[in-house]
Amino acid sequence: MQDKTQHLENSLSAETRIKLDLFSALGDAKRQLEIAQGQILQKDQEIKDLKQKIAEVMAVMPSISYTADTTIMTPVAPHYSSKFMDTNPSSLDPNASVYQPLKK
């Protein structure tokens, strides 16, 4: 009877140790999950901020932009005021490959 009791005590002790190990591992996993979720939220905020910065730059960029549809590449009117554009015709040749500075 004593052997049986001792065996039961050892079995219960081993089971308790296993349960403690499992709960410890569960706590570690939960902490790692919380850290990963925090990093995801941080990266999502960074993406949102970068998209906002890109939108701001694109809104003031003085070049021709194109629609998001990549199958049709049609120019869209630039998002800047025309009062800043030079309306005088340029004397430069747009087909010239290289311009040389004027020699004095």
C-alpha positions as a printed NumPy array, in Angstrom:
array([[  0.   ,   0.   ,   0.   ],
       [  2.866,   2.37 ,   0.82 ],
       [  4.479,   1.658,  -2.55 ],
       [  1.224,   2.435,  -4.282],
       [  0.877,   5.686,  -2.318],
       [  4.46 ,   6.66 ,  -3.098],
       [  3.933,   5.899,  -6.77 ],
       [  0.779,   8.056,  -6.844],
       [  2.595,  10.927,  -5.104],
       [  5.447,  10.736,  -7.635],
       [  2.992,  10.619, -10.535],
       [  1.068,  13.621,  -9.194],
       [  4.3  ,  15.516,  -8.598],
       [  5.483,  14.826, -12.146],
       [  2.085,  15.832, -13.523],
       [  2.184,  19.068, -11.532],
       [  5.659,  19.885, -12.878],
       [  4.461,  19.259, -16.434],
       [  1.435,  21.516, -15.892],
       [  3.655,  24.275, -14.468],
       [  5.965,  23.987, -17.476],
       [  2.997,  24.148, -19.84 ],
       [  1.547,  27.234, -18.118],
       [  4.965,  28.873, -18.189],
       [  5.266,  28.174, -21.924],
       [  1.734,  29.511, -22.441],
       [  2.665,  32.743, -20.63 ],
       [  5.788,  33.11 , -22.772],
       [  3.767,  32.556, -25.937],
       [  1.212,  35.164, -24.857],
       [  3.957,  37.716, -24.186],
       [  5.557,  37.054, -27.56 ],
       [  2.148,  37.406, -29.226],
       [  1.551,  40.748, -27.5  ],
       [  4.981,  41.975, -28.611],
       [  4.33 ,  40.856, -32.203],
       [  0.905,  42.525, -32.224],
       [  2.471,  45.741, -30.917],
       [  5.064,  45.631, -33.695],
       [  2.334,  45.054, -36.286],
       [  0.387,  48.059, -34.984],
       [  3.566,  50.142, -35.102],
       [  4.309,  49.063, -38.69 ],
       [  0.7  ,  49.751, -39.693],
       [  1.052,  53.277, -38.299],
       [  4.339,  53.738, -40.176],
       [  2.661,  52.601, -43.405],
       [ -0.216,  55.011, -42.807],
       [  2.23 ,  57.878, -42.166],
       [  4.277,  57.048, -45.281],
       [  1.14 ,  56.874, -47.427],
       [  0.144,  60.291, -46.094],
       [  3.586,  61.709, -46.905],
       [  3.443,  60.221, -50.403],
       [  0.009,  61.741, -50.936],
       [  1.291,  65.139, -49.789],
       [  4.323,  64.961, -52.084],
       [  2.234,  63.824, -55.034],
       [ -0.203,  66.684, -54.427],
       [  2.501,  69.325, -54.8  ],
       [  4.762,  67.595, -57.304],
       [  5.131,  69.795, -60.423],
       [  5.208,  66.99 , -62.941],
       [  2.671,  65.076, -64.944],
       [  1.288,  62.168, -62.988],
       [ -0.504,  59.144, -64.308],
       [ -3.629,  57.329, -63.253],
       [ -3.362,  54.268, -61.029],
       [ -4.709,  52.063, -63.825],
       [ -1.548,  50.582, -65.345],
       [ -3.305,  49.322, -68.463],
       [ -4.095,  52.86 , -69.622],
       [ -1.296,  55.389, -69.242],
       [ -3.126,  58.666, -69.75 ],
       [ -1.717,  61.871, -68.246],
       [ -3.681,  63.473, -65.459],
       [ -3.643,  67.207, -64.835],
       [ -0.939,  68.112, -62.312],
       [ -2.042,  69.165, -58.819],
       [ -0.471,  72.617, -58.679],
       [ -1.509,  76.142, -59.464],
       [ -0.903,  77.315, -63.024],
       [ -0.019,  80.826, -61.822],
       [  3.472,  79.545, -61.016],
       [  4.069,  78.185, -64.504],
       [  6.104,  80.137, -67.032],
       [  3.786,  80.912, -69.94 ],
       [  6.557,  82.298, -72.169],
       [  7.639,  79.854, -74.877],
       [ 11.087,  78.412, -74.258],
       [ 13.912,  78.966, -76.713],
       [ 15.399,  75.58 , -75.792],
       [ 15.119,  72.714, -78.234],
       [ 13.313,  69.832, -76.491],
       [ 14.862,  67.367, -78.963],
       [ 18.465,  68.368, -78.25 ],
       [ 20.565,  65.591, -76.762],
       [ 23.095,  67.802, -74.926],
       [ 23.317,  71.516, -74.212],
       [ 26.687,  73.231, -74.066],
       [ 27.201,  76.29 , -71.868],
       [ 27.716,  79.542, -73.746],
       [ 31.367,  80.57 , -74.095],
       [ 32.168,  84.182, -73.321]])
